[in-house]
Amino acid sequence: MKSNIQVDKDRVRPDGVSKVTGSLKYLTDLTFPNMLYGKILRSSHPHAKILSIQTEEAENLPGVEAVLTYKDVPGMNRFGMIIPDQPVLCEERARYVGDAVAAIAATSIEIAEKALKLIQVEYEVLPIIDTPEKALLSNAIKLHPAGNICHRSSYSNGNITAAFEACEAIVEETYELPRQLHGYMETEGGVVVPQEDGGIYVYAATQHGFKDRFQLSRILGMPETMIRIISSPIGGSFGGKDELNIQPYAALLALKTNCPVKIHNTRAESIRASLKRHPMKITAKTGTDSTGKILAHQVKIIADKGAYATLGPAVLDFAVEHAAGPYIIPNIETEGISVYTNNGVTGEFRGFGGNQITFALEGQLDRLANVLDMDPIALRRMNLRKATDLGPLGHRIAPTDSAALVLNEIQKLSESSDHQQTASKWKRFGSGIAIAMHGGGLGFGRLDSAGGRLSLNKEGKIEISFGFEECGQGLLSVIENLVIEEVGCSPQDIKIVIGDTSVVPVSGSSTASRGTSIVWQSLQKMKEPFKKKIVEHVSSVLSIPHENLYLGDNGIWEIGKDNGPCMTYKECAEGLQDGTVITSFHFPVTPDAVNGGHFLYSFGGVKVNVEVDILSGKVKVISINHVISAGPVVSPNGFRGQIEGGGVMSLGYTMMEEVKMLKSQYVTHNFDSYLMPNIVDVPFDTNVYAIEDLYEGDNYGPRGVGEIGTIAITPAIVKAIHDAIGCWVTKLPISSEEILEKVESRGMLPWI
């Protein structure tokens, strides 16, 4: 593996040892005295009226402490981060097989599972809507009072009709993308503990503790101040735990029984109820003049929303925004529609709609290059945005030349010696490249609060606090490294506090590639006031000019004296009256009023090599080279981990992963029938190159890289396959059957 990133060999992430030794307690590992176990009864049908719910037999089972239905929800029986349209417990109608109908608390998991079978629900089965196309028929049954359209989003500029008339080359294609599982190792779970004052402590994995608190307050009819959310550490999320999952049920049961209640989904329960990546069907028509200059780009997106909204509207907005990617297209028309069905709920997932739309966009450019007989990189360069060009929605963004820098590096990689090819008449080899841009933060028009707190606590530790969660992404390392760099202390001087709404400031959600950016920006605002407080105190006590003092290892040092700090942090804390600095701000957004428009973007490019076995149809990715431009690398190992891991996740999305549904029922129930990449599928030749320079005058610091490594993989692999066998793949995951059909249609196996 190669990389240009310098790694500090002595630095171990703060939670590293406890993770690899297994000593780290996840929230699902917690137990409490008198704890009960909760289970959730979910709908037997993807679409049905609920005529009656009989719970008496279950309630009478020894060991059962509570059985709840919608009648037991004291507040609003709905949740959802944008549109609260999902019932906590269904009333008269179930809209998918993950819909919760009743909840049980018992003294053991076994008794709770037995009690589930004793609840009698009388259903009237309704016709299912298992595709967005069916949902849009004029005679389709309405899944929600306002109909089956969850959200529409569009953008247009120029005259698309006239532009296509002027084109010399036009390509049109429809791209189909599947439902993907987040596949985190820790399924949804946690414990809710009732308090003597009537409030609750919620120990459950989430990516936004304050948003959970807000939603639970509405459901429980309880002031937010009586709800404490403890939300870290998390055994993986990738967007899948952004929305409420088990929290409402455990909270209702805990308040009903006045006992701690633990719910931990099995893998089958998780697959049934959890969010998935949106399946999308994207039709794109793109035209150029004879030189390759793109004149027109028309895109239509249909997203399968499943039964409820979650963050689906924002995902669609993101896909529409990124339809033009890092290219300047004078005439563009993008229309997106997100449609309710009786399929599993789709929502937030690493990449947030960028993966789907980039597959279509980069696929269009590769097809155009093929038609025009142009080098794909030259075609991209001709249409690439310049540093001060407007963003993809015609909005102002932070100036950046990262698109060109990434493409330059990709070209160098393409011109370098290629992968060693095996001598076999049944193997074909190909390479492909793709690039992408990805907006960080929630975008214009959305509440995107940020902030942090820096203090010297009474134990003499420099305490840094954020309202973030550690989802496994390495945020603790980012915080530690930045505090060391910006404040000047050592790792031993730092205490990091995150993931507990009772003790942290509001920092917004741990999503949207925003964590690293906010930590850095917060420290820029807090470090000087904090240092000033410390230094002035020491100066007053020791009568040393404050300009001669600085913060270092274990305490405050005097310039020119290297034999130790003149005052330790512990000594300083004992006399300091106020050693706290707080900041609160909004994540940077474009000044132009465009729905969801971003201001800060990261850029990435990929070059892959593949091997196609024309006898078996098997495609093997034999190398992946990432080029990422996201500003200075804060945490070298974390950076590489995010990019490599994101690339593998996207490799799985491209090559093998699909949560299949048949008539709105999940076909997949466990990892034995849902294939994800393991070590044998990961190319040994995986390399990560970082471009750390920011554009001149850029004061926004490093961007997050949680998503950018996933975006460009799919189109690069598909282009590499075309390079190998001359066929375009339009549907994911790529199947051996499809490859064999294409090989046969091209007569590449003359003996058959």
PDB file of C-alpha atoms in Angstrom, residues 12 45 174 283 634:
ATOM      1  CA  VAL A  12      -2.577   5.621  18.982  1.00  0.00           C
ATOM      2  CA  HIS A  45     -47.798  -7.545   6.308  1.00  0.00           C
ATOM      3  CA  THR A 174     -30.805   4.819 -17.382  1.00  0.00           C
ATOM      4  CA  THR A 283     -32.133   8.643 -16.506  1.00  0.00           C
ATOM      5  CA  VAL A 634      -5.551  15.933  10.766  1.00  0.00           C
TER       6      VAL A 634
END
